């Protein structure tokens, strides 16, 4: 016999069928007596009544009361003859219709349904053509039949999550539940659980697993490569830093606080201390550090974190200044993706290249490089050809660092990096003039945002800089890079004297030396990057080039915990918020808002003090964005203070 519960769970939907002739649900009286049909109620697989239940009742003779829900006729109108005839007719009808379709829905011919762990093939008439017992080794999958496992399902093997492949004939490795991240594999759920599990973290710059990565920089090793780890939770965070199989450091970061961790330079990636000491493009096994926390944290890396040495670092005696610094916001591995567009800068001559670095998180990651129109000349090496193309196999912690040639016409910006597993990409430059003829050069680096998280609207604001004891607007360069195939149209609010179209993905243009605040609106996704100019272009005693990616307004947040190094002369934060929103920095409401055209956004530029060791907390009543930057003698840094990383479009 068919089971109603089984048939009603078919994925093709439920179609109540009522037999046209007699059925075992009909009650028939003798001649001259009314006929009453009992209600037919369709139920869902859980046994609860469906919202689309249908109840039918036949006509009754005048003076006869019928309960429309039960179909029972009042006793004062029903005689013995009627009851006896009903019983006989019911029995007869049941015998005659045993093998005929009833009120149960009928599955399509050839459709496979599961009854327990038995796979049955429907005949389209309410029965089955054949069946197969899946036994103890296989599982029955609706519409498919007996498989080794149900595609997409997961199980635990120790702390390793194993996911059933699309064919249902085996498992592949999913997430490894990591005690250093406070996660464990729940056998009942078949997934990692804990504060640092992917489902608990959501998608933002807050995470538990990061890869700090040294990039090409000519700075002296007397200065420290470092990360700032901000604990966003109410519990202490135990942080572990490794490189390959080697333990590097373990620290505890107190609740809602921040700690600086100095890390050794990775010489293969840093290169030498003279500007022209660059080796070919390279693939460095286990070149990145891995930083894990058992509480959600945010991580910024500084290359290097100081700009002053042990001696005098003044405009008059600059030899103890680092000269070449920048900082990057790092993205946790749970928001890494498989496609990026690179932002870099042109070669400077004298073997001083632009670069980008690709970092792998999972063994056996295949990375494919598609150079832009301007990025087709690189220093070959590490599996990368001289034309910038390459397909490279990478393992966990590996770093692929690709250098442009020294030509000023070569710029790696717009190169598209794809991978078959999630990766991180950092774009930058060893030491660059901005503009090309304006001293002095400075190191650039910034984490690229995955294409999946880019958008079509950005609000960009110019930085402040200290000039003769006054903070003034400092014009910067704004670069817009196409991220999707085909023509991209662009507009500005307020209007700008700037290009309004990009021909294709990977192509770009730059708005030169603008001090304006404005919104960029495109009809496709774009990557927006801002660059500070060189020291001699600013009329200031401080500063040099720096680079920051702009955050789409759709990825703004309502709170951030960030760090501004106290060793720098001046630190600032630009805050972009919806006009009328309340934003509090370290507990004090921000003032001095300036409206940005007709965008509905306003900007407040704030000088940061060195209180709380440079650690700052900022919150708002509506989502807002921040960019953090600072200046020293002939150097600077700039990075987005944080963002959400939701998939857009």
PDB file of C-alpha atoms in Angstrom, residues 99-205:
ATOM      1  CA  UNK A  99      -6.771  -0.920  -6.833  1.00  0.00           C
ATOM      2  CA  UNK A 100      -8.027   2.382  -8.207  1.00  0.00           C
ATOM      3  CA  UNK A 101      -6.625   5.896  -7.534  1.00  0.00           C
ATOM      4  CA  UNK A 102      -8.044   7.488  -4.376  1.00  0.00           C
ATOM      5  CA  UNK A 103      -7.790  10.952  -2.893  1.00  0.00           C
ATOM      6  CA  UNK A 104      -3.996  10.578  -2.479  1.00  0.00           C
ATOM      7  CA  UNK A 105      -1.841  12.691  -4.828  1.00  0.00           C
ATOM      8  CA  UNK A 106      -0.123  10.791  -7.609  1.00  0.00           C
ATOM      9  CA  UNK A 107       3.594  11.211  -8.380  1.00  0.00           C
ATOM     10  CA  UNK A 108       4.800  11.457 -11.957  1.00  0.00           C
ATOM     11  CA  UNK A 109       5.794   8.327 -13.826  1.00  0.00           C
ATOM     12  CA  UNK A 110       9.496   7.651 -13.356  1.00  0.00           C
ATOM     13  CA  UNK A 111       9.772   9.904 -10.310  1.00  0.00           C
ATOM     14  CA  UNK A 112      11.778   8.411  -7.445  1.00  0.00           C
ATOM     15  CA  UNK A 113      10.464   8.768  -3.908  1.00  0.00           C
ATOM     16  CA  UNK A 114      11.841   7.507  -0.614  1.00  0.00           C
ATOM     17  CA  UNK A 115       9.896   5.351   1.815  1.00  0.00           C
ATOM     18  CA  UNK A 116      12.177   4.908   4.772  1.00  0.00           C
ATOM     19  CA  UNK A 117      15.472   3.921   3.161  1.00  0.00           C
ATOM     20  CA  UNK A 118      13.759   2.330   0.159  1.00  0.00           C
ATOM     21  CA  UNK A 119      13.785   4.076  -3.248  1.00  0.00           C
ATOM     22  CA  UNK A 120      10.576   3.580  -5.249  1.00  0.00           C
ATOM     23  CA  UNK A 121       9.890   4.488  -8.886  1.00  0.00           C
ATOM     24  CA  UNK A 122       6.378   5.882  -9.453  1.00  0.00           C
ATOM     25  CA  UNK A 123       4.159   4.496 -12.217  1.00  0.00           C
ATOM     26  CA  UNK A 124       2.127   7.720 -12.562  1.00  0.00           C
ATOM     27  CA  UNK A 125      -1.090   5.972 -11.513  1.00  0.00           C
ATOM     28  CA  UNK A 126      -0.634   5.943  -7.768  1.00  0.00           C
ATOM     29  CA  UNK A 127       1.553   2.872  -7.618  1.00  0.00           C
ATOM     30  CA  UNK A 128       5.186   1.967  -8.219  1.00  0.00           C
ATOM     31  CA  UNK A 129       7.014   0.331 -11.103  1.00  0.00           C
ATOM     32  CA  UNK A 130       9.933  -0.888  -9.022  1.00  0.00           C
ATOM     33  CA  UNK A 131      11.763  -0.378  -5.739  1.00  0.00           C
ATOM     34  CA  UNK A 132      15.266  -0.726  -4.322  1.00  0.00           C
ATOM     35  CA  UNK A 133      16.298  -1.184  -0.709  1.00  0.00           C
ATOM     36  CA  UNK A 134      19.288   1.122  -0.104  1.00  0.00           C
ATOM     37  CA  UNK A 135      20.417  -1.067   2.793  1.00  0.00           C
ATOM     38  CA  UNK A 136      22.837  -0.083   5.538  1.00  0.00           C
ATOM     39  CA  UNK A 137      25.601   1.331   3.316  1.00  0.00           C
ATOM     40  CA  UNK A 138      23.591   3.755   1.162  1.00  0.00           C
ATOM     41  CA  UNK A 139      20.973   6.463   1.746  1.00  0.00           C
ATOM     42  CA  UNK A 140      17.797   7.171  -0.202  1.00  0.00           C
ATOM     43  CA  UNK A 141      17.741  10.636  -1.784  1.00  0.00           C
ATOM     44  CA  UNK A 142      14.442  12.007  -3.111  1.00  0.00           C
ATOM     45  CA  UNK A 143      14.239  12.180  -6.928  1.00  0.00           C
ATOM     46  CA  UNK A 144      17.626  10.425  -7.212  1.00  0.00           C
ATOM     47  CA  UNK A 145      17.618   7.049  -5.497  1.00  0.00           C
ATOM     48  CA  UNK A 146      20.279   5.199  -3.515  1.00  0.00           C
ATOM     49  CA  UNK A 147      23.554   7.098  -3.066  1.00  0.00           C
ATOM     50  CA  UNK A 148      26.603   6.829  -0.844  1.00  0.00           C
ATOM     51  CA  UNK A 149      25.676  10.201   0.730  1.00  0.00           C
ATOM     52  CA  UNK A 150      23.227  13.034   0.156  1.00  0.00           C
ATOM     53  CA  UNK A 151      24.917  15.806  -1.896  1.00  0.00           C
ATOM     54  CA  UNK A 152      25.730  18.842   0.251  1.00  0.00           C
ATOM     55  CA  UNK A 153      25.264  17.033   3.549  1.00  0.00           C
ATOM     56  CA  UNK A 154      28.149  17.039   6.008  1.00  0.00           C
ATOM     57  CA  UNK A 155      29.571  14.843   8.752  1.00  0.00           C
ATOM     58  CA  UNK A 156      32.401  15.109  11.270  1.00  0.00           C
ATOM     59  CA  UNK A 157      35.595  13.064  11.074  1.00  0.00           C
ATOM     60  CA  UNK A 158      37.234  14.158  14.288  1.00  0.00           C
ATOM     61  CA  UNK A 159      37.491  17.944  13.926  1.00  0.00           C
ATOM     62  CA  UNK A 160      37.347  17.799  10.118  1.00  0.00           C
ATOM     63  CA  UNK A 161      34.040  18.630   8.437  1.00  0.00           C
ATOM     64  CA  UNK A 162      33.479  16.338   5.451  1.00  0.00           C
ATOM     65  CA  UNK A 163      31.009  17.461   2.770  1.00  0.00           C
ATOM     66  CA  UNK A 164      29.228  15.088   0.384  1.00  0.00           C
ATOM     67  CA  UNK A 165      30.156  15.873  -3.225  1.00  0.00           C
ATOM     68  CA  UNK A 166      27.550  16.777  -5.887  1.00  0.00           C
ATOM     69  CA  UNK A 167      27.525  13.217  -7.241  1.00  0.00           C
ATOM     70  CA  UNK A 168      26.762  11.729  -3.849  1.00  0.00           C
ATOM     71  CA  UNK A 169      29.546   9.158  -4.221  1.00  0.00           C
ATOM     72  CA  UNK A 170      32.071  10.509  -1.708  1.00  0.00           C
ATOM     73  CA  UNK A 171      33.149  13.302   0.641  1.00  0.00           C
ATOM     74  CA  UNK A 172      35.631  16.147   0.355  1.00  0.00           C
ATOM     75  CA  UNK A 173      37.224  18.170   3.143  1.00  0.00           C
ATOM     76  CA  UNK A 174      35.309  21.224   4.307  1.00  0.00           C
ATOM     77  CA  UNK A 175      36.242  23.440   7.223  1.00  0.00           C
ATOM     78  CA  UNK A 176      38.719  22.144   9.795  1.00  0.00           C
ATOM     79  CA  UNK A 177      37.391  22.959  13.238  1.00  0.00           C
ATOM     80  CA  UNK A 178      40.320  24.562  15.012  1.00  0.00           C
ATOM     81  CA  UNK A 179      40.954  24.567  18.781  1.00  0.00           C
ATOM     82  CA  UNK A 180      43.096  27.690  18.291  1.00  0.00           C
ATOM     83  CA  UNK A 181      39.909  29.383  17.075  1.00  0.00           C
ATOM     84  CA  UNK A 182      37.786  27.858  19.829  1.00  0.00           C
ATOM     85  CA  UNK A 183      35.721  25.764  17.401  1.00  0.00           C
ATOM     86  CA  UNK A 184      34.776  22.087  17.483  1.00  0.00           C
ATOM     87  CA  UNK A 185      32.902  19.775  15.132  1.00  0.00           C
ATOM     88  CA  UNK A 186      29.379  18.996  16.320  1.00  0.00           C
ATOM     89  CA  UNK A 187      28.619  15.429  15.203  1.00  0.00           C
ATOM     90  CA  UNK A 188      24.885  16.024  15.353  1.00  0.00           C
ATOM     91  CA  UNK A 189      25.075  19.050  13.065  1.00  0.00           C
ATOM     92  CA  UNK A 190      28.033  17.971  10.944  1.00  0.00           C
ATOM     93  CA  UNK A 191      29.667  21.400  11.198  1.00  0.00           C
ATOM     94  CA  UNK A 192      31.962  23.570  13.300  1.00  0.00           C
ATOM     95  CA  UNK A 193      30.379  25.418  16.198  1.00  0.00           C
ATOM     96  CA  UNK A 194      31.658  28.239  18.423  1.00  0.00           C
ATOM     97  CA  UNK A 195      32.090  32.024  18.333  1.00  0.00           C
ATOM     98  CA  UNK A 196      34.616  31.697  15.514  1.00  0.00           C
ATOM     99  CA  UNK A 197      32.566  29.323  13.369  1.00  0.00           C
ATOM    100  CA  UNK A 198      31.753  30.842   9.986  1.00  0.00           C
ATOM    101  CA  UNK A 199      28.017  30.985  10.677  1.00  0.00           C
ATOM    102  CA  UNK A 200      28.631  32.830  13.957  1.00  0.00           C
ATOM    103  CA  UNK A 201      31.030  35.392  12.474  1.00  0.00           C
ATOM    104  CA  UNK A 202      28.945  36.654   9.589  1.00  0.00           C
ATOM    105  CA  UNK A 203      30.688  38.564   6.785  1.00  0.00           C
ATOM    106  CA  UNK A 204      32.823  41.525   7.823  1.00  0.00           C
ATOM    107  CA  UNK A 205      36.404  42.471   8.639  1.00  0.00           C
TER     108      UNK A 205
END
